[in-house]
């Protein structure tokens, strides 16, 4: 292992400390997170995942793969496809990459207790990475640091450009860009409620997990 990838993996472990500290892995089926981060080929596009989470309050968790972990926001109303909506996105702790396909029930009394569903998933592109003006180019890490992230999603429900703008503290806004995927008539958080990996609704996930126990 090169020193560089060694440092990066140590850094991911450090970033996952808050995630691991909140959870009891003998109680919850959520992943601990693999020691060596990375998803195979380095050239593969980074992924995003949006999980619908019926916890003490219902919300969506939007996660972007950045440098070996999933940088995460809780979005109470979920993403909009209407550029005139500004959706509050609360920056929460980084999650491990293998959280992306976690679907199931977190036991009551555990952190985030409730049903988790993989609502949308796919690759994304960092739009700021290859801006024409060299001065405007940003890596995802830099964009996160600066509080302005511009990405294009290629999911099944959520597609095209989105901007994440830091406002204050843990608060950001998630806004659809005006592009050909913008559509004020769609409301996927209300009308497209099933999992992209299992086809199940929140209720079906809950029922099947109960049957398993
Ligand atoms: Mn959540």
XYZ file of N, CA, C and O and ligand atoms in Angstrom:
853
model
N 0.847 -1.198 0.000
C 0.000 0.000 0.000
C 0.884 1.250 0.000
O 1.811 1.345 0.783
N 0.610 2.169 -0.898
C 1.416 3.388 -0.943
C 1.104 4.241 0.285
O 0.054 4.089 0.911
N 2.012 5.146 0.613
C 1.770 6.032 1.749
C 0.526 6.868 1.551
O -0.210 7.129 2.471
N 0.334 7.266 0.297
C -0.791 8.139 0.006
C -2.131 7.457 0.269
O -3.002 8.030 0.920
N -2.292 6.228 -0.243
C -3.576 5.563 -0.009
C -3.702 5.170 1.466
O -4.796 5.128 2.007
N -2.566 4.907 2.113
C -2.585 4.615 3.533
C -3.142 5.814 4.313
O -4.031 5.670 5.145
N -2.653 7.009 3.982
C -3.133 8.228 4.643
C -4.614 8.436 4.388
O -5.359 8.810 5.276
N -5.019 8.170 3.146
C -6.400 8.401 2.797
C -7.310 7.471 3.605
O -8.343 7.887 4.099
N -6.908 6.204 3.753
C -7.732 5.264 4.502
C -7.794 5.641 5.981
O -8.838 5.525 6.610
N -6.661 6.101 6.527
C -6.681 6.564 7.916
C -7.630 7.730 8.077
O -8.357 7.834 9.047
N -7.614 8.608 7.073
C -8.473 9.777 7.102
C -9.947 9.376 7.056
O -10.766 9.959 7.747
N -10.282 8.354 6.253
C -11.672 7.885 6.190
C -12.086 7.339 7.555
O -13.166 7.649 8.049
N -11.208 6.550 8.180
C -11.532 6.042 9.525
C -11.808 7.194 10.484
O -12.737 7.127 11.292
N -11.024 8.246 10.374
C -11.216 9.413 11.238
C -12.558 10.083 10.939
O -13.295 10.453 11.849
N -12.854 10.202 9.653
C -14.128 10.828 9.259
C -15.326 10.000 9.718
O -16.407 10.549 9.950
N -15.149 8.668 9.829
C -16.276 7.805 10.219
C -16.443 7.677 11.731
O -17.381 7.041 12.193
N -15.559 8.301 12.491
C -15.662 8.191 13.966
C -17.014 8.636 14.502
O -17.624 7.915 15.304
N -17.529 9.819 14.101
C -18.847 10.222 14.628
C -19.948 9.222 14.252
O -20.809 8.913 15.066
N -19.909 8.721 13.016
C -20.892 7.721 12.568
C -20.837 6.491 13.470
O -21.873 5.999 13.934
N -19.631 5.993 13.703
C -19.491 4.763 14.494
C -19.835 4.995 15.956
O -20.404 4.114 16.606
N -19.530 6.174 16.463
C -19.782 6.462 17.877
C -21.275 6.519 18.202
O -21.683 6.232 19.328
N -22.093 6.877 17.223
C -23.537 7.005 17.460
C -24.259 5.659 17.452
O -25.432 5.585 17.806
N -23.601 4.615 16.968
C -24.313 3.355 16.695
C -23.770 2.176 17.499
O -22.583 2.141 17.805
N -24.647 1.218 17.795
C -24.232 -0.035 18.437
C -24.333 -1.120 17.379
O -25.440 -1.523 17.010
N -23.196 -1.599 16.888
C -23.233 -2.508 15.739
C -23.660 -3.924 16.098
O -23.840 -4.755 15.217
N -23.857 -4.198 17.389
C -24.483 -5.469 17.777
C -26.006 -5.338 17.830
O -26.713 -6.317 18.017
N -26.513 -4.112 17.638
C -27.966 -3.875 17.651
C -28.500 -3.559 16.260
O -29.554 -4.029 15.869
N -27.767 -2.717 15.533
C -28.241 -2.280 14.219
C -27.536 -3.069 13.123
O -26.396 -3.515 13.301
N -28.243 -3.266 11.997
C -27.646 -3.966 10.855
C -26.927 -3.006 9.909
O -26.446 -3.410 8.850
N -26.875 -1.740 10.273
C -26.142 -0.782 9.440
C -24.672 -1.195 9.376
O -24.136 -1.749 10.330
N -23.997 -0.914 8.240
C -22.595 -1.329 8.121
C -21.656 -0.507 9.014
O -21.877 0.688 9.203
N -20.643 -1.179 9.547
C -19.608 -0.496 10.327
C -18.747 0.361 9.397
O -18.262 1.418 9.757
N -18.606 -0.114 8.168
C -17.743 0.575 7.194
C -16.435 -0.174 7.092
O -15.781 -0.425 8.100
N -16.105 -0.564 5.874
C -14.889 -1.351 5.688
C -13.667 -0.526 6.044
O -13.639 0.678 5.855
N -12.649 -1.229 6.538
C -11.402 -0.556 6.915
C -10.774 0.143 5.708
O -10.491 1.316 5.750
N -10.575 -0.630 4.638
C -9.977 -0.045 3.442
C -11.085 0.491 2.551
O -11.842 -0.269 1.966
N -11.179 1.800 2.484
C -12.231 2.402 1.666
C -11.890 2.285 0.194
O -10.755 2.039 -0.176
N -12.880 2.469 -0.632
C -12.642 2.427 -2.082
C -13.529 1.386 -2.696
O -13.844 0.386 -2.086
N -13.962 1.649 -3.914
C -14.888 0.751 -4.569
C -14.256 0.223 -5.855
O -14.795 0.354 -6.928
N -13.095 -0.401 -5.745
C -12.482 -0.966 -6.939
C -11.807 0.090 -7.776
O -11.120 0.950 -7.239
N -12.038 0.038 -9.080
C -11.317 0.906 -10.003
C -11.414 2.367 -9.610
O -12.482 2.887 -9.327
N -10.283 3.008 -9.673
C -10.227 4.406 -9.271
C -10.974 5.296 -10.267
O -11.442 6.365 -9.923
N -11.047 4.826 -11.510
C -11.631 5.656 -12.568
C -13.160 5.630 -12.542
O -13.795 6.405 -13.233
N -13.770 4.731 -11.751
C -15.227 4.650 -11.759
C -15.807 5.942 -11.185
O -15.254 6.537 -10.277
N -16.950 6.347 -11.740
C -17.571 7.603 -11.324
C -18.000 7.508 -9.866
O -18.400 6.440 -9.396
N -17.922 8.621 -9.128
C -18.431 8.608 -7.753
C -19.945 8.421 -7.777
O -20.607 8.715 -8.775
N -20.488 7.931 -6.682
C -21.925 7.681 -6.626
C -22.627 8.634 -5.651
O -22.001 9.218 -4.768
N -23.926 8.760 -5.878
C -24.776 9.427 -4.889
C -25.863 8.437 -4.520
O -26.180 7.510 -5.283
N -26.416 8.607 -3.342
C -27.573 7.816 -2.938
C -28.527 8.730 -2.169
O -28.081 9.667 -1.494
N -29.817 8.488 -2.366
C -30.828 9.213 -1.590
C -31.664 8.158 -0.881
O -32.287 7.312 -1.536
N -31.615 8.170 0.452
C -32.357 7.191 1.233
C -33.574 7.854 1.880
O -33.471 8.938 2.441
N -34.704 7.201 1.754
C -35.907 7.676 2.445
C -35.869 7.060 3.833
O -35.630 5.855 3.977
N -36.067 7.879 4.849
C -35.861 7.431 6.226
C -37.055 7.825 7.081
O -37.275 9.017 7.346
N -37.813 6.809 7.455
C -38.949 7.035 8.348
C -38.463 6.842 9.780
O -38.537 5.745 10.332
N -37.886 7.900 10.343
C -37.390 7.855 11.728
C -38.386 8.629 12.590
O -39.564 8.694 12.248
N -37.937 9.219 13.711
C -38.857 9.999 14.550
C -39.528 11.082 13.696
O -40.678 11.426 13.919
N -38.793 11.609 12.716
C -39.444 12.423 11.692
C -39.063 11.856 10.332
O -37.976 11.317 10.158
N -39.984 11.949 9.380
C -39.737 11.430 8.033
C -38.837 12.411 7.275
O -39.062 13.609 7.309
N -37.806 11.890 6.617
C -36.922 12.761 5.827
C -36.210 11.934 4.766
O -36.350 10.707 4.717
N -35.453 12.617 3.945
C -34.607 11.943 2.954
C -33.159 12.263 3.303
O -32.849 13.383 3.718
N -32.269 11.275 3.143
C -30.846 11.511 3.356
C -30.159 11.490 2.003
O -30.230 10.494 1.278
N -29.529 12.605 1.657
C -28.821 12.730 0.380
C -27.336 12.580 0.667
O -26.791 13.288 1.520
N -26.691 11.617 -0.002
C -25.285 11.322 0.286
C -24.466 11.342 -0.998
O -24.866 10.749 -2.008
N -23.322 11.995 -0.935
C -22.405 12.087 -2.077
C -21.077 11.446 -1.711
O -20.494 11.778 -0.666
N -20.603 10.552 -2.579
C -19.272 9.969 -2.363
C -18.224 11.050 -2.604
O -18.122 11.593 -3.707
N -17.472 11.360 -1.556
C -16.373 12.321 -1.675
C -15.157 11.749 -0.948
O -15.214 11.516 0.265
N -14.100 11.472 -1.682
C -12.830 11.010 -1.109
C -12.993 9.825 -0.156
O -12.431 9.821 0.945
N -13.770 8.840 -0.556
C -13.799 7.585 0.186
C -14.870 7.430 1.247
O -14.883 6.429 1.967
N -15.755 8.395 1.386
C -16.876 8.251 2.322
C -18.083 8.991 1.744
O -17.961 9.735 0.761
N -19.259 8.768 2.334
C -20.480 9.430 1.861
C -20.754 10.672 2.711
O -21.145 10.568 3.877
N -20.509 11.838 2.125
C -20.845 13.098 2.791
C -22.371 13.231 2.710
O -22.955 12.981 1.658
N -23.002 13.574 3.844
C -24.453 13.378 3.974
C -25.210 14.603 4.470
O -24.702 15.362 5.305
N -26.420 14.753 3.946
C -27.345 15.783 4.390
C -28.714 15.147 4.637
O -29.160 14.324 3.828
N -29.373 15.554 5.709
C -30.769 15.170 5.931
C -31.631 16.273 5.322
O -31.483 17.451 5.668
N -32.493 15.885 4.380
C -33.320 16.849 3.668
C -34.778 16.568 4.052
O -35.377 15.602 3.560
N -35.363 17.373 4.978
C -36.691 17.048 5.511
C -37.744 16.838 4.424
O -38.538 15.905 4.514
N -37.766 17.699 3.406
C -38.795 17.568 2.363
C -38.330 16.751 1.169
O -39.103 16.552 0.227
N -37.089 16.331 1.156
C -36.562 15.582 0.018
C -36.217 16.502 -1.132
O -36.574 17.686 -1.124
N -35.542 15.965 -2.160
C -35.143 16.809 -3.291
C -36.329 17.186 -4.157
O -37.276 16.418 -4.308
N -36.272 18.375 -4.729
C -37.312 18.847 -5.646
C -36.757 18.865 -7.068
O -35.554 19.018 -7.270
N -37.639 18.723 -8.045
C -37.237 18.856 -9.450
C -37.614 20.244 -9.984
O -37.466 20.509 -11.168
N -38.099 21.115 -9.077
C -38.521 22.472 -9.440
C -37.441 23.471 -9.006
O -37.186 23.621 -7.812
N -36.812 24.169 -9.967
C -35.717 25.100 -9.623
C -36.144 26.237 -8.689
O -35.279 26.888 -8.099
N -37.446 26.487 -8.541
C -37.853 27.574 -7.645
C -37.927 27.119 -6.181
O -38.120 27.941 -5.292
N -37.756 25.816 -5.929
C -37.745 25.315 -4.539
C -36.327 25.350 -3.971
O -35.382 24.951 -4.643
N -36.214 25.811 -2.746
C -34.934 25.743 -2.039
C -35.134 24.795 -0.868
O -35.793 25.136 0.098
N -34.591 23.609 -0.959
C -34.840 22.606 0.067
C -33.753 22.641 1.135
O -32.556 22.528 0.814
N -34.201 22.801 2.387
C -33.258 22.776 3.501
C -32.560 21.425 3.546
O -33.205 20.375 3.443
N -31.230 21.458 3.685
C -30.422 20.238 3.774
C -29.486 20.390 4.969
O -28.670 21.308 5.002
N -29.661 19.522 5.951
C -28.866 19.634 7.182
C -27.676 18.688 7.101
O -27.835 17.472 6.964
N -26.493 19.262 7.148
C -25.257 18.478 7.034
C -25.124 17.572 8.262
O -25.145 18.050 9.388
N -25.040 16.277 8.019
C -24.894 15.312 9.115
C -23.574 14.557 8.961
O -22.789 14.860 8.060
N -23.341 13.588 9.824
C -22.050 12.904 9.833
C -21.804 12.082 8.562
O -22.750 11.546 7.978
N -20.538 11.996 8.141
C -20.169 11.162 6.994
C -20.550 9.715 7.271
O -20.440 9.233 8.401
N -20.990 9.027 6.220
C -21.351 7.611 6.318
C -20.379 6.786 5.476
O -19.826 7.288 4.491
N -20.185 5.492 5.821
C -19.288 4.656 5.015
C -19.861 4.409 3.629
O -21.081 4.441 3.439
N -18.983 4.136 2.658
C -19.439 3.891 1.279
C -20.441 2.742 1.209
O -21.391 2.785 0.433
N -20.237 1.716 2.034
C -21.144 0.565 1.943
C -22.513 0.830 2.572
O -23.383 -0.034 2.580
N -22.728 2.058 3.046
C -24.073 2.436 3.498
C -25.003 2.641 2.301
O -26.230 2.620 2.432
N -24.418 2.837 1.110
C -25.208 3.232 -0.066
C -26.312 2.234 -0.395
O -27.378 2.617 -0.851
N -26.071 0.937 -0.157
C -27.151 -0.017 -0.458
C -27.752 -0.602 0.824
O -28.354 -1.678 0.797
N -27.637 0.143 1.917
C -28.298 -0.299 3.146
C -29.790 0.020 3.067
O -30.198 1.156 2.849
N -30.581 -1.013 3.273
C -32.030 -0.870 3.301
C -32.536 -1.806 4.393
O -32.125 -2.967 4.447
N -33.390 -1.317 5.262
C -33.877 -2.172 6.331
C -34.433 -1.339 7.469
O -34.776 -0.175 7.287
N -34.512 -1.981 8.641
C -35.095 -1.316 9.803
C -34.028 -1.162 10.882
O -33.391 -2.142 11.271
N -33.810 0.069 11.323
C -32.930 0.343 12.463
C -33.797 0.190 13.711
O -34.876 0.786 13.782
N -33.356 -0.646 14.677
C -34.223 -0.904 15.840
C -34.590 0.368 16.607
O -33.797 1.318 16.661
N -35.759 0.339 17.182
C -36.201 1.447 18.018
C -35.228 1.622 19.171
O -34.724 0.634 19.712
N -34.945 2.854 19.539
C -33.994 3.115 20.624
C -32.584 3.297 20.114
O -31.755 3.906 20.780
N -32.299 2.757 18.898
C -31.003 3.001 18.268
C -31.038 4.353 17.559
O -32.106 4.856 17.202
N -29.852 4.906 17.304
C -29.760 6.178 16.592
C -30.453 6.053 15.223
O -30.152 5.143 14.458
N -31.378 6.948 14.937
C -32.081 6.915 13.646
C -33.071 5.776 13.514
O -33.413 5.376 12.397
N -33.527 5.239 14.643
C -34.441 4.101 14.621
C -35.616 4.305 13.668
O -36.264 5.345 13.708
N -35.867 3.308 12.817
C -36.947 3.412 11.835
C -36.556 2.733 10.532
O -35.556 2.032 10.461
N -37.360 2.943 9.496
C -37.173 2.253 8.212
C -36.292 3.082 7.277
O -36.478 4.300 7.159
N -35.342 2.411 6.633
C -34.474 3.067 5.638
C -34.691 2.388 4.287
O -34.661 1.156 4.190
N -34.894 3.203 3.267
C -35.118 2.703 1.909
C -34.166 3.402 0.933
O -33.947 4.615 1.038
N -33.618 2.632 -0.008
C -32.773 3.235 -1.052
C -33.705 3.798 -2.123
O -34.162 3.089 -3.011
N -33.974 5.080 -2.002
C -34.979 5.731 -2.848
C -34.442 6.061 -4.244
O -35.164 5.988 -5.225
N -33.166 6.443 -4.312
C -32.544 6.681 -5.618
C -31.036 6.534 -5.476
O -30.488 6.696 -4.381
N -30.393 6.198 -6.570
C -28.954 5.966 -6.547
C -28.413 6.044 -7.966
O -29.140 5.750 -8.913
N -27.162 6.422 -8.097
C -26.534 6.449 -9.415
C -25.216 7.184 -9.352
O -24.794 7.622 -8.279
N -24.565 7.322 -10.507
C -23.328 8.097 -10.532
C -23.621 9.598 -10.564
O -24.743 10.007 -10.901
N -22.647 10.382 -10.184
C -22.785 11.835 -10.347
C -21.493 12.403 -10.921
O -20.438 11.762 -10.858
N -21.619 13.608 -11.441
C -20.453 14.329 -11.979
C -20.298 15.627 -11.196
O -21.292 16.295 -10.889
N -19.061 15.976 -10.878
C -18.760 17.271 -10.281
C -18.666 18.302 -11.406
O -17.686 18.324 -12.147
N -19.676 19.143 -11.515
C -19.717 20.122 -12.614
C -18.571 21.127 -12.510
O -18.046 21.605 -13.515
N -18.164 21.444 -11.285
C -17.136 22.471 -11.079
C -15.727 21.968 -11.401
O -14.780 22.743 -11.395
N -15.624 20.676 -11.701
C -14.302 20.103 -11.940
C -13.726 20.528 -13.282
O -12.525 20.715 -13.409
N -14.605 20.666 -14.282
C -14.051 21.054 -15.589
C -14.736 22.288 -16.164
O -15.171 22.308 -17.307
N -14.824 23.310 -15.322
C -15.330 24.599 -15.813
C -14.302 25.190 -16.773
O -13.103 24.963 -16.624
N -14.801 25.948 -17.745
C -13.893 26.538 -18.735
C -12.862 27.444 -18.076
O -11.686 27.386 -18.385
N -13.334 28.275 -17.168
C -12.434 29.158 -16.432
C -11.695 28.350 -15.356
O -12.302 27.865 -14.402
N -10.378 28.220 -15.542
C -9.562 27.395 -14.647
C -9.714 27.840 -13.187
O -9.715 27.025 -12.278
N -9.866 29.136 -12.992
C -9.971 29.691 -11.626
C -11.230 29.198 -10.905
O -11.276 29.205 -9.684
N -12.235 28.816 -11.685
C -13.505 28.378 -11.082
C -13.540 26.873 -10.832
O -14.505 26.372 -10.271
N -12.508 26.169 -11.248
C -12.520 24.717 -11.078
C -12.321 24.336 -9.613
O -11.500 24.929 -8.923
N -13.111 23.366 -9.176
C -13.049 22.907 -7.788
C -13.154 21.391 -7.742
O -13.996 20.813 -8.436
N -12.357 20.779 -6.890
C -12.577 19.367 -6.574
C -13.794 19.310 -5.653
O -14.225 20.339 -5.107
N -14.351 18.132 -5.433
C -15.491 18.024 -4.519
C -15.078 18.441 -3.103
O -15.840 19.086 -2.390
N -13.879 18.056 -2.713
C -13.394 18.426 -1.380
C -13.324 19.938 -1.207
O -13.744 20.483 -0.179
N -12.811 20.616 -2.237
C -12.720 22.082 -2.192
C -14.105 22.715 -2.178
O -14.357 23.677 -1.440
N -15.001 22.173 -3.016
C -16.363 22.719 -3.096
C -17.076 22.586 -1.750
O -17.762 23.507 -1.293
N -16.896 21.440 -1.104
C -17.495 21.197 0.213
C -16.960 22.217 1.225
O -17.718 22.822 1.988
N -15.651 22.395 1.191
C -14.980 23.341 2.084
C -15.500 24.766 1.874
O -15.737 25.506 2.825
N -15.707 25.115 0.614
C -16.138 26.481 0.279
C -17.636 26.686 0.469
O -18.106 27.829 0.468
N -18.385 25.598 0.572
C -19.823 25.733 0.796
C -20.632 25.943 -0.457
O -21.739 26.492 -0.395
N -20.128 25.503 -1.591
C -20.921 25.548 -2.834
C -20.547 24.357 -3.704
O -19.434 24.275 -4.231
N -21.506 23.426 -3.831
C -21.284 22.187 -4.571
C -22.206 22.193 -5.788
O -23.398 22.489 -5.661
N -21.641 21.895 -6.951
C -22.451 21.817 -8.175
C -22.232 20.445 -8.799
O -21.119 20.114 -9.174
N -23.313 19.674 -8.860
C -23.198 18.299 -9.350
C -24.305 17.998 -10.358
O -25.339 18.675 -10.378
N -24.070 16.980 -11.183
C -25.122 16.472 -12.076
C -25.359 15.012 -11.717
O -24.429 14.192 -11.736
N -26.606 14.703 -11.354
C -26.975 13.351 -10.937
C -27.481 12.542 -12.126
O -28.181 13.077 -12.998
N -27.159 11.261 -12.134
C -27.736 10.351 -13.125
C -28.422 9.212 -12.367
O -27.963 8.072 -12.361
N -29.511 9.558 -11.704
C -30.288 8.563 -10.974
C -31.486 8.126 -11.799
O -31.617 8.487 -12.976
N -32.364 7.344 -11.172
C -33.590 6.940 -11.862
C -34.704 7.960 -11.648
O -35.592 8.119 -12.477
N -34.659 8.665 -10.515
C -35.689 9.649 -10.193
C -35.145 11.068 -10.244
O -35.855 11.998 -10.613
N -33.909 11.212 -9.802
C -33.277 12.532 -9.703
C -32.152 12.618 -10.724
O -31.203 11.828 -10.685
N -32.305 13.568 -11.650
C -31.352 13.693 -12.756
C -30.996 15.161 -12.991
O -31.759 16.059 -12.662
N -29.826 15.351 -13.570
C -29.409 16.688 -13.960
C -28.764 17.461 -12.820
O -28.444 16.901 -11.769
N -28.606 18.762 -13.049
C -27.821 19.592 -12.149
C -28.529 19.972 -10.863
O -29.729 20.261 -10.858
N -27.763 19.952 -9.786
C -28.206 20.463 -8.487
C -27.072 21.270 -7.881
O -25.907 20.941 -8.073
N -27.443 22.305 -7.155
C -26.442 23.064 -6.408
C -26.769 22.949 -4.918
O -27.942 22.941 -4.524
N -25.730 22.788 -4.118
C -25.841 22.768 -2.655
C -25.099 24.009 -2.156
O -23.908 24.155 -2.435
N -25.817 24.866 -1.446
C -25.225 26.111 -0.979
C -25.260 26.156 0.544
O -26.327 26.009 1.150
N -24.090 26.363 1.137
C -24.022 26.483 2.603
C -24.618 27.813 3.030
O -24.312 28.843 2.437
N -25.488 27.806 4.039
C -26.019 29.070 4.556
C -25.371 29.379 5.900
O -24.515 30.251 5.976
N -25.726 28.635 6.950
C -24.986 28.832 8.205
C -25.030 27.578 9.067
O -25.984 26.800 8.998
N -24.000 27.416 9.877
C -23.927 26.245 10.738
C -23.995 24.979 9.916
O -23.238 24.805 8.972
N -24.918 24.094 10.257
C -25.063 22.849 9.507
C -26.073 22.983 8.368
O -26.398 22.013 7.697
N -26.603 24.174 8.182
C -27.665 24.369 7.187
C -27.126 24.682 5.796
O -26.284 25.554 5.625
N -27.640 23.931 4.824
C -27.372 24.161 3.406
C -28.729 24.223 2.704
O -29.748 23.852 3.289
N -28.711 24.667 1.446
C -29.897 24.590 0.600
C -29.557 23.723 -0.600
O -28.462 23.829 -1.158
N -30.500 22.848 -0.985
C -30.339 21.997 -2.165
C -31.325 22.490 -3.220
O -32.530 22.504 -2.973
N -30.785 22.911 -4.360
C -31.631 23.568 -5.371
C -31.407 22.940 -6.744
O -30.260 22.755 -7.170
N -32.504 22.648 -7.431
C -32.422 22.128 -8.804
C -31.939 23.222 -9.748
O -32.411 24.355 -9.670
N -30.988 22.880 -10.608
C -30.557 23.852 -11.621
C -31.586 23.889 -12.752
O -32.313 22.925 -12.987
N -31.615 25.031 -13.441
C -32.500 25.153 -14.606
C -31.837 24.464 -15.785
O -30.926 25.003 -16.402
N -32.280 23.250 -16.053
C -31.743 22.507 -17.190
C -32.869 21.648 -17.754
O -34.017 21.762 -17.320
N -32.569 20.781 -18.686
C -33.653 20.035 -19.343
C -34.299 19.002 -18.418
O -35.368 18.476 -18.728
N -33.679 18.720 -17.283
C -34.280 17.798 -16.310
C -35.146 18.523 -15.285
O -35.801 17.879 -14.471
N -35.112 19.864 -15.290
C -35.960 20.624 -14.367
C -37.411 20.429 -14.783
O -37.731 20.436 -15.974
N -38.303 20.208 -13.800
C -39.711 19.971 -14.113
C -40.560 20.278 -12.879
O -40.595 19.492 -11.926
N -41.220 21.423 -12.919
C -42.010 21.869 -11.767
C -43.255 21.005 -11.558
O -43.870 21.055 -10.499
N -43.646 20.213 -12.560
C -44.856 19.390 -12.430
C -44.580 18.062 -11.740
O -45.468 17.445 -11.172
N -43.340 17.613 -11.809
C -43.025 16.342 -11.130
C -42.937 16.576 -9.630
O -42.576 17.661 -9.185
N -43.226 15.551 -8.873
C -43.035 15.632 -7.419
C -42.636 14.232 -6.946
O -43.413 13.552 -6.268
N -41.437 13.778 -7.355
C -41.097 12.362 -7.148
C -41.111 11.911 -5.689
O -41.411 10.754 -5.422
N -40.821 12.809 -4.746
C -40.829 12.360 -3.350
C -42.240 11.922 -2.930
O -42.402 11.138 -1.998
N -43.250 12.443 -3.625
C -44.636 12.067 -3.302
C -45.152 10.923 -4.189
O -45.913 10.075 -3.734
N -44.738 10.929 -5.466
C -45.366 10.007 -6.421
C -44.520 8.780 -6.761
O -45.015 7.843 -7.370
N -43.223 8.804 -6.394
C -42.352 7.673 -6.740
C -41.735 7.133 -5.452
O -40.599 7.428 -5.115
N -42.525 6.330 -4.737
C -42.167 5.972 -3.374
C -41.456 4.644 -3.166
O -41.214 4.250 -2.026
N -41.108 3.943 -4.259
C -40.521 2.620 -4.050
C -38.998 2.634 -4.178
O -38.402 3.542 -4.749
N -38.408 1.580 -3.645
C -36.946 1.435 -3.639
C -36.411 1.152 -5.037
O -36.999 0.350 -5.770
N -35.273 1.765 -5.377
C -34.665 1.477 -6.685
C -33.845 0.183 -6.663
O -33.416 -0.277 -7.708
N -33.619 -0.399 -5.485
C -32.877 -1.676 -5.463
C -33.783 -2.884 -5.189
O -33.425 -4.000 -5.515
N -34.947 -2.660 -4.578
C -35.805 -3.818 -4.252
C -37.247 -3.643 -4.712
O -38.034 -4.587 -4.631
N -37.602 -2.454 -5.144
C -38.984 -2.189 -5.558
C -39.966 -2.061 -4.401
O -41.172 -1.895 -4.617
N -39.456 -2.126 -3.166
C -40.359 -2.137 -2.012
C -40.699 -0.729 -1.513
O -39.879 0.178 -1.559
N -41.911 -0.589 -0.986
C -42.298 0.638 -0.288
C -41.720 0.595 1.126
O -41.257 -0.463 1.583
N -41.807 1.714 1.828
C -41.358 1.746 3.231
C -42.110 0.695 4.051
O -41.517 -0.035 4.857
N -43.437 0.611 3.836
C -44.268 -0.324 4.605
C -43.860 -1.771 4.321
O -43.835 -2.613 5.236
N -43.540 -2.072 3.059
C -43.131 -3.430 2.708
C -41.792 -3.796 3.334
O -41.589 -4.928 3.775
N -40.880 -2.831 3.376
C -39.575 -3.088 4.024
C -39.804 -3.400 5.511
O -39.271 -4.368 6.048
N -40.633 -2.586 6.150
C -40.915 -2.781 7.578
C -41.546 -4.152 7.829
O -41.144 -4.884 8.742
N -42.527 -4.525 6.998
C -43.245 -5.792 7.183
C -42.319 -6.984 6.970
O -42.339 -7.950 7.734
N -41.480 -6.915 5.947
C -40.588 -8.048 5.656
C -39.520 -8.225 6.725
O -39.144 -9.328 7.058
N -39.044 -7.114 7.265
C -38.042 -7.198 8.322
C -38.650 -7.818 9.576
O -38.015 -8.614 10.256
N -39.891 -7.438 9.865
C -40.569 -7.987 11.037
C -40.737 -9.493 10.898
O -40.523 -10.245 11.830
N -41.102 -9.921 9.674
C -41.292 -11.346 9.397
C -39.981 -12.124 9.576
O -39.989 -13.274 9.975
N -38.842 -11.449 9.264
C -37.530 -12.096 9.377
C -37.137 -12.369 10.832
O -36.414 -13.304 11.114
N -37.599 -11.507 11.739
C -37.125 -11.606 13.135
C -37.849 -12.685 13.943
O -38.843 -13.219 13.527
Mn -31.680 9.864 8.302
